[in-house]
JSON list of C-alpha atoms in Angstrom, two decimals:
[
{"chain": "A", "resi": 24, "resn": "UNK", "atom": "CA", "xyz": [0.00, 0.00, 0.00]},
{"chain": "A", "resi": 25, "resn": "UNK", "atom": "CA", "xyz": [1.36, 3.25, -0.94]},
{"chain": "A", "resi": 26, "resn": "UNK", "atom": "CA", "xyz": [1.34, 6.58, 1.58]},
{"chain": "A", "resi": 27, "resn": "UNK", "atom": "CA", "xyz": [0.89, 9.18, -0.63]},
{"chain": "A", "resi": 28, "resn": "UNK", "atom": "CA", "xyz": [-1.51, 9.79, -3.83]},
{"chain": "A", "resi": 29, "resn": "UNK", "atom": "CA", "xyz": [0.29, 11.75, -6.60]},
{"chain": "A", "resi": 30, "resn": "UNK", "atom": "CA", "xyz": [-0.95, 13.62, -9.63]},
{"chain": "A", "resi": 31, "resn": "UNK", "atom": "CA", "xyz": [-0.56, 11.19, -12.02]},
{"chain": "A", "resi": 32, "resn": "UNK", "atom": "CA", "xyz": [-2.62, 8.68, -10.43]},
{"chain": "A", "resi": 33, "resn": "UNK", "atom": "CA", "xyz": [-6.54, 8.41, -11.60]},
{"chain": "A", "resi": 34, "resn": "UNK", "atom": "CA", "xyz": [-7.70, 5.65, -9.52]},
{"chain": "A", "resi": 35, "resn": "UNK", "atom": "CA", "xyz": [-6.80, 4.43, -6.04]},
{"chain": "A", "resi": 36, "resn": "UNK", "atom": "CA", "xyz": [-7.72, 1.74, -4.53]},
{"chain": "A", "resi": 37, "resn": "UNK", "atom": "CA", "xyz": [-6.19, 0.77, -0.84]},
{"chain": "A", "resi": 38, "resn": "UNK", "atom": "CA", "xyz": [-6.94, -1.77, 1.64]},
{"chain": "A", "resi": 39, "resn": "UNK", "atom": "CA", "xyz": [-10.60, -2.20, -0.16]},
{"chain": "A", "resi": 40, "resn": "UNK", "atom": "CA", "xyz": [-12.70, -5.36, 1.19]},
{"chain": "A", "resi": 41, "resn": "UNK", "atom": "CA", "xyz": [-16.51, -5.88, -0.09]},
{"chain": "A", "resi": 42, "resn": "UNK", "atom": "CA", "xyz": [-18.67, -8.78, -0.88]},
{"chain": "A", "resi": 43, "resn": "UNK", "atom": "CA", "xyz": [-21.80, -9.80, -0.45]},
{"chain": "A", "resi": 44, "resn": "UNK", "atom": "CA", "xyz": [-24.10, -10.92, 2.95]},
{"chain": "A", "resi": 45, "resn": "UNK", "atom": "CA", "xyz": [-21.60, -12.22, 5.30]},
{"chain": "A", "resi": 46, "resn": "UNK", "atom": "CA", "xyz": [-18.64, -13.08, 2.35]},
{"chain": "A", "resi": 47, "resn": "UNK", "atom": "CA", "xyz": [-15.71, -11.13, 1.59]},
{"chain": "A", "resi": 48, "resn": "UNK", "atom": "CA", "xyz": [-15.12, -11.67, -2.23]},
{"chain": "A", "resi": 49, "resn": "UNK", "atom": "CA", "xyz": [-12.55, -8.74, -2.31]},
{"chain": "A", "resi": 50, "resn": "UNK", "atom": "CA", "xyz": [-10.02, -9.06, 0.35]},
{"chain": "A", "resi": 51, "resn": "UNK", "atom": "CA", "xyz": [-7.65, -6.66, 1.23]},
{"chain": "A", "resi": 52, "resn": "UNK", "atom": "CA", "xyz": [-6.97, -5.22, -2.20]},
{"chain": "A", "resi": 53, "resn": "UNK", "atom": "CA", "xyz": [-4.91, -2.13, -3.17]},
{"chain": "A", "resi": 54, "resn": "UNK", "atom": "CA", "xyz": [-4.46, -1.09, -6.77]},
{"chain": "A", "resi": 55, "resn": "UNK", "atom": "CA", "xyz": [-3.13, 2.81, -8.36]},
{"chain": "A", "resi": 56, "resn": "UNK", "atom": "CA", "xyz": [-4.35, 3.12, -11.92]},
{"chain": "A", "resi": 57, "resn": "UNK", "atom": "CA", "xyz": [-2.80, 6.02, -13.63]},
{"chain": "A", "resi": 58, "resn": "UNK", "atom": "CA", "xyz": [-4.07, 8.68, -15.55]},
{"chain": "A", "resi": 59, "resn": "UNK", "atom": "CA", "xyz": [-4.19, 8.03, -19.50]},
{"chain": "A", "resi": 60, "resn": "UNK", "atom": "CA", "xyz": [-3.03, 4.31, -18.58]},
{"chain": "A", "resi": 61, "resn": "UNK", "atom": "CA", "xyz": [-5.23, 1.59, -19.94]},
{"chain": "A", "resi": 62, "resn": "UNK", "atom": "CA", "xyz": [-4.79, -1.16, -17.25]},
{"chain": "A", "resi": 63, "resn": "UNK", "atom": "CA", "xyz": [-5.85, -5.04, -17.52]},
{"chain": "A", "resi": 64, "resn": "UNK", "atom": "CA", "xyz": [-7.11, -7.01, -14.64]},
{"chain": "A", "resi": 65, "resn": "UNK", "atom": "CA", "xyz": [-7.43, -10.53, -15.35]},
{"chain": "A", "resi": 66, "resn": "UNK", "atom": "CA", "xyz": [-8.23, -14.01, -13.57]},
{"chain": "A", "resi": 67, "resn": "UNK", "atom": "CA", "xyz": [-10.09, -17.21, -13.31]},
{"chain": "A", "resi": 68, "resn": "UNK", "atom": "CA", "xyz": [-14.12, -17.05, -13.21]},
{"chain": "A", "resi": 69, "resn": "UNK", "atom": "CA", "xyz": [-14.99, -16.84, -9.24]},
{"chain": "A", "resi": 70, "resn": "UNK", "atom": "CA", "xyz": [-11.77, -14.68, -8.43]},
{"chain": "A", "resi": 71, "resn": "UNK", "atom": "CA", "xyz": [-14.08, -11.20, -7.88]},
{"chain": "A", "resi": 72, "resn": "UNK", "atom": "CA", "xyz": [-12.69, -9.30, -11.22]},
{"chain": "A", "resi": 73, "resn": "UNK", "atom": "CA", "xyz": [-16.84, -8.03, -11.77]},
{"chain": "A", "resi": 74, "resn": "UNK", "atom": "CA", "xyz": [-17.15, -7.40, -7.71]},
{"chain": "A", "resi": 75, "resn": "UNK", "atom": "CA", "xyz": [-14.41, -5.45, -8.20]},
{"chain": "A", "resi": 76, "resn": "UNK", "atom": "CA", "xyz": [-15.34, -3.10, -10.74]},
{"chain": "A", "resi": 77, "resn": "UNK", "atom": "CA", "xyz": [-19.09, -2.93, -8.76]},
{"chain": "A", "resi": 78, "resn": "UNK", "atom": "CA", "xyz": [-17.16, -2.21, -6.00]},
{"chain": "A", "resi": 79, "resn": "UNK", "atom": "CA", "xyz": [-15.81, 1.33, -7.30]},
{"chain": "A", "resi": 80, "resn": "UNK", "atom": "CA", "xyz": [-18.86, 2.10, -9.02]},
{"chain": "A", "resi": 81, "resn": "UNK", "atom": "CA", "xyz": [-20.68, 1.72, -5.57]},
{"chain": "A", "resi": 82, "resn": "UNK", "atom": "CA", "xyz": [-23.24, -0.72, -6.77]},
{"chain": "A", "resi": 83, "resn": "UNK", "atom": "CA", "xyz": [-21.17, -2.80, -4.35]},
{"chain": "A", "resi": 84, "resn": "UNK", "atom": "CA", "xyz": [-20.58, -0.94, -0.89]},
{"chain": "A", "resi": 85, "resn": "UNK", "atom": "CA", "xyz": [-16.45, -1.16, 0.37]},
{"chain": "A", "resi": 86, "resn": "UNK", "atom": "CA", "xyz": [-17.13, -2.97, 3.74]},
{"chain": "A", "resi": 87, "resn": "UNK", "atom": "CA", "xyz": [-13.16, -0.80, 4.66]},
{"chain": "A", "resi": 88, "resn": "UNK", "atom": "CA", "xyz": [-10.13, 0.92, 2.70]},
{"chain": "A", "resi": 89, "resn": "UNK", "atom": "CA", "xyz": [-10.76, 3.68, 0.52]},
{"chain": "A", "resi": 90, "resn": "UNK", "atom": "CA", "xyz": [-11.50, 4.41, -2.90]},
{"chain": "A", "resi": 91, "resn": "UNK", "atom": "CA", "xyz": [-10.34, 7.46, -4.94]},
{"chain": "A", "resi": 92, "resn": "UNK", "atom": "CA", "xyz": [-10.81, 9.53, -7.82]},
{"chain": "A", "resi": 93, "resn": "UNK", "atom": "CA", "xyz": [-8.26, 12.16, -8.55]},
{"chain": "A", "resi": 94, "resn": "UNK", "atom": "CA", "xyz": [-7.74, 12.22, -4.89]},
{"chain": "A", "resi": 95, "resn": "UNK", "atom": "CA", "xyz": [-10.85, 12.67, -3.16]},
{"chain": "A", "resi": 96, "resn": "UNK", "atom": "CA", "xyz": [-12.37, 9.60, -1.85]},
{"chain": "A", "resi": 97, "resn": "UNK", "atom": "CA", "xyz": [-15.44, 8.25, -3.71]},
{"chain": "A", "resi": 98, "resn": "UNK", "atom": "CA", "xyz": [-16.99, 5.67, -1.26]},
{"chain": "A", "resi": 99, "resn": "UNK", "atom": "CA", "xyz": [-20.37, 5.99, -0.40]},
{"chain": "A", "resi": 100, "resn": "UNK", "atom": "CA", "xyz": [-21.13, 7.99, -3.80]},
{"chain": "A", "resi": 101, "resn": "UNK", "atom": "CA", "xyz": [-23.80, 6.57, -5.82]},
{"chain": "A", "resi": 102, "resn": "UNK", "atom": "CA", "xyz": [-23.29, 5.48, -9.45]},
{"chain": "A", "resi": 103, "resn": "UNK", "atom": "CA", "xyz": [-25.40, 8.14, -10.80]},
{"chain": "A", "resi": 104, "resn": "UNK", "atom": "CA", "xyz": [-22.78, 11.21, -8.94]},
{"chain": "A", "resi": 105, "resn": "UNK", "atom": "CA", "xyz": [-19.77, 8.39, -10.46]},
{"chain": "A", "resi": 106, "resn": "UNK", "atom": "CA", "xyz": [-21.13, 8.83, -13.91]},
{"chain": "A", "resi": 107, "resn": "UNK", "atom": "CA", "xyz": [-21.11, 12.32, -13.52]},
{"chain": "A", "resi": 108, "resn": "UNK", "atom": "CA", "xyz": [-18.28, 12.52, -12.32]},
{"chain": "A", "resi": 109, "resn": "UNK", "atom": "CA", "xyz": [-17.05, 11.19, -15.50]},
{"chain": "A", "resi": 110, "resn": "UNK", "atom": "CA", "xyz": [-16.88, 7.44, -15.28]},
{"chain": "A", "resi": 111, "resn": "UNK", "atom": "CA", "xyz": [-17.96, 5.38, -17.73]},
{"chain": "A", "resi": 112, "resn": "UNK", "atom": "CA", "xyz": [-19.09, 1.80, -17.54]},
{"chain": "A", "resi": 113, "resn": "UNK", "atom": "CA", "xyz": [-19.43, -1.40, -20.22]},
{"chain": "A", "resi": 114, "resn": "UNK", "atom": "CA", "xyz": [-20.73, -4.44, -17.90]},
{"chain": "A", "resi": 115, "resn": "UNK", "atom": "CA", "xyz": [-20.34, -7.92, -19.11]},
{"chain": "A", "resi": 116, "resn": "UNK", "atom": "CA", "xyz": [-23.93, -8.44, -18.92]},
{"chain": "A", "resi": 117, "resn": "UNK", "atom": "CA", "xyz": [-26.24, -7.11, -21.70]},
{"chain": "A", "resi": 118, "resn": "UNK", "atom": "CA", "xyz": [-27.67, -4.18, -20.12]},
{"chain": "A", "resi": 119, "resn": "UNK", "atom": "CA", "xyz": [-29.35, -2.96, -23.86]},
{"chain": "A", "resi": 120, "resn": "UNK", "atom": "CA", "xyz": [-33.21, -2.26, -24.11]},
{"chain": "A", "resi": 121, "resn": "UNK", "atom": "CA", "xyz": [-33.88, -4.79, -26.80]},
{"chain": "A", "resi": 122, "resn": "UNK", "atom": "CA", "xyz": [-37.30, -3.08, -27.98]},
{"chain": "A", "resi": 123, "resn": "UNK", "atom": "CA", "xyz": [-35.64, -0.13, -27.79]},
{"chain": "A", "resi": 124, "resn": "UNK", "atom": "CA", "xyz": [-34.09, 1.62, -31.00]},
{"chain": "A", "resi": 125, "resn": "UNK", "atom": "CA", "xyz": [-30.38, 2.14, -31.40]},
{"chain": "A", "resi": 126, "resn": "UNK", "atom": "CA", "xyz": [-30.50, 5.50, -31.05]},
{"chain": "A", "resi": 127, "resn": "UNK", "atom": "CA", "xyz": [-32.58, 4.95, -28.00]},
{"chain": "A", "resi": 128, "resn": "UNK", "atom": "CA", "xyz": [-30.69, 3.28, -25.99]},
{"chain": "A", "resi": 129, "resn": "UNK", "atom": "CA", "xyz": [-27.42, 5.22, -27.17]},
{"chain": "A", "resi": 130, "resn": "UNK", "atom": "CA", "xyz": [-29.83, 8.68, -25.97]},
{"chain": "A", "resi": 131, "resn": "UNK", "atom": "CA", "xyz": [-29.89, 6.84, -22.35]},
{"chain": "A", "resi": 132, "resn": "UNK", "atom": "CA", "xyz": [-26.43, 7.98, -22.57]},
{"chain": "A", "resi": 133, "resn": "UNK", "atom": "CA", "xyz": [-26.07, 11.76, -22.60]},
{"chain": "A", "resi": 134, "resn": "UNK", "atom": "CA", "xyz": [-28.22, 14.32, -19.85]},
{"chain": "A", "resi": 135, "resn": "UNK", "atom": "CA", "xyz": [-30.06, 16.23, -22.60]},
{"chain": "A", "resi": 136, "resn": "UNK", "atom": "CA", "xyz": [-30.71, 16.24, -26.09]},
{"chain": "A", "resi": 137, "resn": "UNK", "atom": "CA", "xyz": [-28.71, 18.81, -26.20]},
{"chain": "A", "resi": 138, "resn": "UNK", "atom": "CA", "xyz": [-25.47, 16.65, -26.09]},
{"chain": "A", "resi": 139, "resn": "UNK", "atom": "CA", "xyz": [-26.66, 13.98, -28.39]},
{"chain": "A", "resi": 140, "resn": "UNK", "atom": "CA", "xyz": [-25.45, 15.01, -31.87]},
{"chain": "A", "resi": 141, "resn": "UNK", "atom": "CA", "xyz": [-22.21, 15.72, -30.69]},
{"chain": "A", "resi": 142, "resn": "UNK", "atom": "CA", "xyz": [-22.06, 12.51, -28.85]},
{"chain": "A", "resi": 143, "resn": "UNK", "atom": "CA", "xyz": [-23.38, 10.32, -31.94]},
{"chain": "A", "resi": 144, "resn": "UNK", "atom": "CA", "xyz": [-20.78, 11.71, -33.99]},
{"chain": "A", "resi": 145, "resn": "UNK", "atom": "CA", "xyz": [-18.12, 10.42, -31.45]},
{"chain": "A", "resi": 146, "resn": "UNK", "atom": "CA", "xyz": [-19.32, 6.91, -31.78]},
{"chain": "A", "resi": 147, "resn": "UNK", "atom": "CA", "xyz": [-19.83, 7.17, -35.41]},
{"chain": "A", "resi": 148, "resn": "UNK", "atom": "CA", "xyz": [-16.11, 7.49, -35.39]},
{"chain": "A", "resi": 149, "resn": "UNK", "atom": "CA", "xyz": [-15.57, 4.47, -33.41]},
{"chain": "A", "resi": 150, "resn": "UNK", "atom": "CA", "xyz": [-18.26, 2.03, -34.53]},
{"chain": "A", "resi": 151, "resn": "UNK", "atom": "CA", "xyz": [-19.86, 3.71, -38.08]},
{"chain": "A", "resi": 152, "resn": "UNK", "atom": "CA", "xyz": [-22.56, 1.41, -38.83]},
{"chain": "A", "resi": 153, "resn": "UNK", "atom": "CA", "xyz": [-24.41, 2.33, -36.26]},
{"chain": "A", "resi": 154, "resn": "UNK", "atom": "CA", "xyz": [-24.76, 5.80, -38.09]},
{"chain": "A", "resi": 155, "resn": "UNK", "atom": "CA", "xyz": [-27.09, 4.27, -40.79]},
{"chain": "A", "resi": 156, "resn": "UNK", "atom": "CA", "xyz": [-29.20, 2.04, -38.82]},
{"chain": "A", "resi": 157, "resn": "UNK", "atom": "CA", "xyz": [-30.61, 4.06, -35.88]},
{"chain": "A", "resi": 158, "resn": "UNK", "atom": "CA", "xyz": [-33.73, 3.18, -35.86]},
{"chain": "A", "resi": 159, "resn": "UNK", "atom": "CA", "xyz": [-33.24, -0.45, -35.48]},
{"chain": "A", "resi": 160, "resn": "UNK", "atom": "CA", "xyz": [-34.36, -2.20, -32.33]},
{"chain": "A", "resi": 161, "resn": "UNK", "atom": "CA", "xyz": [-31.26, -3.58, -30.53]},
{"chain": "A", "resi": 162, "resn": "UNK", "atom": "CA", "xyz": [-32.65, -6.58, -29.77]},
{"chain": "A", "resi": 163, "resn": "UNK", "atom": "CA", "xyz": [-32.24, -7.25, -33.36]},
{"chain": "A", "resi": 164, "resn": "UNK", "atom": "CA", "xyz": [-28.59, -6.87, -33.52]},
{"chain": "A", "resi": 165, "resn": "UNK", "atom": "CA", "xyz": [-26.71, -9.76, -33.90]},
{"chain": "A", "resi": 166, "resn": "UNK", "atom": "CA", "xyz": [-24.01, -10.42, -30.81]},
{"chain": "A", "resi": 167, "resn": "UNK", "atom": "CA", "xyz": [-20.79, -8.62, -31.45]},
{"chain": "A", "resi": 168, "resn": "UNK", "atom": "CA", "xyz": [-23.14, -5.46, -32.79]},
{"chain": "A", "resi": 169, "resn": "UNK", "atom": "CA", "xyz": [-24.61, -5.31, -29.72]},
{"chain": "A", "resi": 170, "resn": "UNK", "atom": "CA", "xyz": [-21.47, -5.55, -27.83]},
{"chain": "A", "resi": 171, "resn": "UNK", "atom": "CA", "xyz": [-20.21, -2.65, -29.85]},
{"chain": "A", "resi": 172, "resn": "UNK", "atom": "CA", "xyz": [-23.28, -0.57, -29.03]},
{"chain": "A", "resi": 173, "resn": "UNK", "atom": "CA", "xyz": [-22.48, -1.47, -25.16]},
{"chain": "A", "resi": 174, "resn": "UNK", "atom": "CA", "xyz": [-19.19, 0.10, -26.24]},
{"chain": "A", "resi": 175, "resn": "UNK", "atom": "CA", "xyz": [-20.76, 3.02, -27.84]},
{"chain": "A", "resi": 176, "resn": "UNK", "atom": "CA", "xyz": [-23.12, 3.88, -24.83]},
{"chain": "A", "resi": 177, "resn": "UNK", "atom": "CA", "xyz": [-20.02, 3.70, -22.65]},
{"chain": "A", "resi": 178, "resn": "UNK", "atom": "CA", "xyz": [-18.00, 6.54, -24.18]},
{"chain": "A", "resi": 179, "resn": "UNK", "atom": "CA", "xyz": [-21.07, 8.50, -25.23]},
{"chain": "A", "resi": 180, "resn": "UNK", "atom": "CA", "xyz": [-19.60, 11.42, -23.06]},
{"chain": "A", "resi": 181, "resn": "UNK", "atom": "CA", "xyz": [-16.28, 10.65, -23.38]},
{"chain": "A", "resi": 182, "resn": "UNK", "atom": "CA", "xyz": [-15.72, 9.33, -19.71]},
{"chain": "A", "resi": 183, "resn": "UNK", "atom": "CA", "xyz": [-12.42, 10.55, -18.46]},
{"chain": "A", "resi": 184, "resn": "UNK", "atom": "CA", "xyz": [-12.52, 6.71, -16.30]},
{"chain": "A", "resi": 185, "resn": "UNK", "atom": "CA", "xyz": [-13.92, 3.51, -18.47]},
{"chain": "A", "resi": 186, "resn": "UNK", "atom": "CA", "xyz": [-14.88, 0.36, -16.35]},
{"chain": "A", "resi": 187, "resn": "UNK", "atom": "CA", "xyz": [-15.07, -2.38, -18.47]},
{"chain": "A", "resi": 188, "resn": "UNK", "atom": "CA", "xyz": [-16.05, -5.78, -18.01]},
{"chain": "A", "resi": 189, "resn": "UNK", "atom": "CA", "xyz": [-15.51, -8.78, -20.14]},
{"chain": "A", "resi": 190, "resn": "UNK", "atom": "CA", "xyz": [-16.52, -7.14, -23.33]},
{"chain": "A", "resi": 191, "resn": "UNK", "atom": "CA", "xyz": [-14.69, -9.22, -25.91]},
{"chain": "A", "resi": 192, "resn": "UNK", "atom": "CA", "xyz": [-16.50, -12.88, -24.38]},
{"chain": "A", "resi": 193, "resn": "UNK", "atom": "CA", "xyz": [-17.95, -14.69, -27.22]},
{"chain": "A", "resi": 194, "resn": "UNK", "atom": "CA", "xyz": [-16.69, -12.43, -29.94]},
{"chain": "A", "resi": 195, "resn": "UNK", "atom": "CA", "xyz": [-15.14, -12.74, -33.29]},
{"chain": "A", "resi": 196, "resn": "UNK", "atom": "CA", "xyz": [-11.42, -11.82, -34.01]},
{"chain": "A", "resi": 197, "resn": "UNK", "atom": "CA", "xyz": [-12.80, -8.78, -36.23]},
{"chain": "A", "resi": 198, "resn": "UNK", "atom": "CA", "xyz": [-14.80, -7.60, -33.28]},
{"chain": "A", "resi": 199, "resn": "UNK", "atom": "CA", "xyz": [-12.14, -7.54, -30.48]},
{"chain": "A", "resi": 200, "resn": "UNK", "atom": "CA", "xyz": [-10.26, -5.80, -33.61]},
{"chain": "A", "resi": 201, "resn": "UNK", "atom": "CA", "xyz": [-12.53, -3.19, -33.43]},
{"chain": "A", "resi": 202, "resn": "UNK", "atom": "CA", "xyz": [-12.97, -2.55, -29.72]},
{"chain": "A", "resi": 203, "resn": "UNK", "atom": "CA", "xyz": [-9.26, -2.33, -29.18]},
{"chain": "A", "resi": 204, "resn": "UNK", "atom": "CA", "xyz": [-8.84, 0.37, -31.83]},
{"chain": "A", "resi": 205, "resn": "UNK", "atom": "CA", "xyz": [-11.81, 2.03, -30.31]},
{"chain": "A", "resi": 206, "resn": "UNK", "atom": "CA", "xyz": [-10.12, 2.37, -27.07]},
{"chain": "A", "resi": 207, "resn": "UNK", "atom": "CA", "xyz": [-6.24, 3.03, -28.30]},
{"chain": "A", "resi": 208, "resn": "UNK", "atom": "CA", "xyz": [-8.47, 5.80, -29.98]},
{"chain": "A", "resi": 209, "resn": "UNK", "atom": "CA", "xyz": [-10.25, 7.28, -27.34]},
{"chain": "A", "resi": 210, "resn": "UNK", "atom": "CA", "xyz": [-7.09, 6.82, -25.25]},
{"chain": "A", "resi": 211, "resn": "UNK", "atom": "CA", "xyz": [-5.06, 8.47, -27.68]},
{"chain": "A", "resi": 212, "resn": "UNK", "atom": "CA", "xyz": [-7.22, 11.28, -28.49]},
{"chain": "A", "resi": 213, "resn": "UNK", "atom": "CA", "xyz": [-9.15, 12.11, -24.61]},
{"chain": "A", "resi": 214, "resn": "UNK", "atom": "CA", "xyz": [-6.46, 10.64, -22.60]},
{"chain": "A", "resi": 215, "resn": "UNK", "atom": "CA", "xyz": [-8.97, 8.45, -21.45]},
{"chain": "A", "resi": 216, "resn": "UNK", "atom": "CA", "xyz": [-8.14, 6.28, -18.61]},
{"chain": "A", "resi": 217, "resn": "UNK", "atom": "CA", "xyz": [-9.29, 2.32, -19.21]},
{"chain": "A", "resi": 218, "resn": "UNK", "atom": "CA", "xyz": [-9.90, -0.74, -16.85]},
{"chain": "A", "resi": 219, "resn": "UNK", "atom": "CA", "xyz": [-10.26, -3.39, -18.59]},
{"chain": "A", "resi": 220, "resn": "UNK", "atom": "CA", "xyz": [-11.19, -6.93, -16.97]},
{"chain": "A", "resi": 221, "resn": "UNK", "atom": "CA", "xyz": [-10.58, -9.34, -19.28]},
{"chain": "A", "resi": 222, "resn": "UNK", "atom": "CA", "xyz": [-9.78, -13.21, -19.46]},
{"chain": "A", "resi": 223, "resn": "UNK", "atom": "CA", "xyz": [-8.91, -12.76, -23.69]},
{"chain": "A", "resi": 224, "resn": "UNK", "atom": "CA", "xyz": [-5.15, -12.14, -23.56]},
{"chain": "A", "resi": 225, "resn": "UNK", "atom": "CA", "xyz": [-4.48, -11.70, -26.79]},
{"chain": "A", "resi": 226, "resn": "UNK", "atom": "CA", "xyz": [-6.48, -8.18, -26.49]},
{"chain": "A", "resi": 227, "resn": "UNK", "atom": "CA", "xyz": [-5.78, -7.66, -22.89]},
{"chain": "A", "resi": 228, "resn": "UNK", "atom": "CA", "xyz": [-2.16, -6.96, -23.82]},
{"chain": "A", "resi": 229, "resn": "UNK", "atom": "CA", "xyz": [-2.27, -6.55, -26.53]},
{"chain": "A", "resi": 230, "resn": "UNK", "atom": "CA", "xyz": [-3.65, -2.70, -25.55]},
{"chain": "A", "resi": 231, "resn": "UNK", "atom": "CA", "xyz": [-3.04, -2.67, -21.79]},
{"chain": "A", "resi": 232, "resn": "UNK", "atom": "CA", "xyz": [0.11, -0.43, -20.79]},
{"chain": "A", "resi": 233, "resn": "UNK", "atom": "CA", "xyz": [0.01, -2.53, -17.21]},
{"chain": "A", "resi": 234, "resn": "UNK", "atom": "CA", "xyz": [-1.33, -5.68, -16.07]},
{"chain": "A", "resi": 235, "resn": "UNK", "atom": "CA", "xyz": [-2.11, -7.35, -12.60]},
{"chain": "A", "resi": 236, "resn": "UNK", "atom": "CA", "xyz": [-4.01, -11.37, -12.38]},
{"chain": "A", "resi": 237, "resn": "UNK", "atom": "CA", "xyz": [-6.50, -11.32, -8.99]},
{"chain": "A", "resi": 238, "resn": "UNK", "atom": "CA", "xyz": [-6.97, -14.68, -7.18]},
{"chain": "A", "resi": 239, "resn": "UNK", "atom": "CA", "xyz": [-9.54, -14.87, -4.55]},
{"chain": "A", "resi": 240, "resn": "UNK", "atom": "CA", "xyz": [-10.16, -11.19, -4.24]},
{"chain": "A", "resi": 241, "resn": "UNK", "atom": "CA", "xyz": [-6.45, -10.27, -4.12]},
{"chain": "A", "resi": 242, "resn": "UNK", "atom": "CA", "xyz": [-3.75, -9.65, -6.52]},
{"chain": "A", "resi": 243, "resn": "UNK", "atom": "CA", "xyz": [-1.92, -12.39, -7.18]},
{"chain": "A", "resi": 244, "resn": "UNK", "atom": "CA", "xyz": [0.88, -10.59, -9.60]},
{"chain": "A", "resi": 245, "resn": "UNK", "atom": "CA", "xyz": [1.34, -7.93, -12.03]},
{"chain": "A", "resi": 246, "resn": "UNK", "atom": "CA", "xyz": [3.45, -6.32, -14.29]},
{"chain": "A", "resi": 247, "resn": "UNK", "atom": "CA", "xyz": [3.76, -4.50, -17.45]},
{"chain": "A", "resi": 248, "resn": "UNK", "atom": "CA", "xyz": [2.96, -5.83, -20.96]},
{"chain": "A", "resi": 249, "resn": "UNK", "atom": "CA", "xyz": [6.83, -6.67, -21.90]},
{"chain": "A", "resi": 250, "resn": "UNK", "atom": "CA", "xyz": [7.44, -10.28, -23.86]},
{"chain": "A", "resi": 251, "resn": "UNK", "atom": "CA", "xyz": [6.85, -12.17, -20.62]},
{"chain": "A", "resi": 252, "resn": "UNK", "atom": "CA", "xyz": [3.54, -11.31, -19.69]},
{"chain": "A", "resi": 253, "resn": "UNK", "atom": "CA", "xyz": [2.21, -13.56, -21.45]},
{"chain": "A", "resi": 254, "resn": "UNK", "atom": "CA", "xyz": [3.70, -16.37, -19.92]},
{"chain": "A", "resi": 255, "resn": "UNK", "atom": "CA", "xyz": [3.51, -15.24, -16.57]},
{"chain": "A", "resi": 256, "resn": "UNK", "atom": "CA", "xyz": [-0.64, -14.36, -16.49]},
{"chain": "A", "resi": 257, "resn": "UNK", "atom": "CA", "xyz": [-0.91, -17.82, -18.28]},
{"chain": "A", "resi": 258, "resn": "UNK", "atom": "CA", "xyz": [0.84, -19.55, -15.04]},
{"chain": "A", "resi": 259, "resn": "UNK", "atom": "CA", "xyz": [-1.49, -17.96, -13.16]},
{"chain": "A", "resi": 260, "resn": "UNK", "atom": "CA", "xyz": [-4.80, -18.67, -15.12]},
{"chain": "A", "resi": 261, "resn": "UNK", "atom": "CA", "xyz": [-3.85, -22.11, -15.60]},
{"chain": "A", "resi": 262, "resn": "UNK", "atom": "CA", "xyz": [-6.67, -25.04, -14.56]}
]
């Protein structure tokens, strides 16, 4: 655990426990994301990567330790003062409106309608053939669309924090393809800070500047995304 928070640090996470009814899941944990750093938690299924993520979001409450934002503590918040605060969120499960149109759910998104042109166009960018078919219902869209629209939703205001949670599971190559550019892109261009829980490796580091593997609610190891990594996160994710 680290004393001090500096000004290059985004996210800070230190001596953080939650769970759920009488079970810890996270145990313990500190973590220091970095601003503009896109940073891959991985693991097993079971090992608390999704608690974890609920856990800063405050849809799960820290049972001790402290959470914080560009240095001011965020426990207790609710998700709604999170979101605008700025942080963004892609869950693994498909939180879409399927009877709802594309531009529908992507409207969900943004305050006013005020914003929404401006935000479209910043998808567009990302994920353009959503442009031509906004009236479509999501429901309709096959997997990996959807996904992308998830993706979509989630930078709608450009959040200067992205959560994201298992968004390349089930996906084709071409897919993952285009989520990673998406957020090298938004990265690149917002200085976007992204973390990414993932169990796909190949995409994990292959756009990750760090990396750290949780086991049982704490991290196991970590590292940054030199020629080793791959080798070492396997070890750990190993049957």
């Amino acid at each position: 655990m680290r004393d001090t928070v500096t000004q290059a640090d985004k996210l800070v996470l230190e001596g953080v426990t939650s769970g759920y009814g009488p079970i810890a899941i996270i145990r313990d944990l500190s973590l220091t994301i970095r601003k503009g750093e896109i940073f891959a938690l991985m693991g097993k299924n079971g090992m608390g990567k999704t608690t974890l993520l609920k856990t800063i979001l405050g849809l799960v409450a820290a049972r001790s330790g402290d959470i914080r934002l560009d240095g001011a503590s965020i426990v207790g918040m609710s998700p709604k003062s999170l979101v605008t605060a700025g942080v963004g969120y892609a869950p693994q499960e498909q939180p879409l409106f399927q009877d709802l149109s594309i531009r529908d759910n992507l409207r969900l998104a943004v305050p006013s309608d005020r914003d929404l042109d401006a935000a479209l166009d910043k998808v567009f960018g990302h994920f353009p053939f959503l442009q031509g078919r906004l009236a479509q219902k999501a429901g309709t869209l096959s997997g990996g669309e959807q996904k992308m629209l998830i993706m979509a939703r989630a930078l709608m205001l450009g959040p200067d924090l992205l959560l994201i949670d298992e968004i390349s599971e089930g996906l084709q190559p071409t897919v993952v393809a285009r989520i990673a550019e998406a957020l090298r892109a938004e990265r690149a261009a917002n200085g976007t800070t992204i973390l990414l829980v993932e169990q796909n490796l190949n995409f994990a580091l292959s756009v990750a500047d760090r990396w750290a593997v949780l086991k049982l609610g704490e991290i196991d190891d970590s590292g940054t995304t030199q020629s080793d990594s791959r080798a070492r996160v396997l070890e750990h994710l190993k049957i």
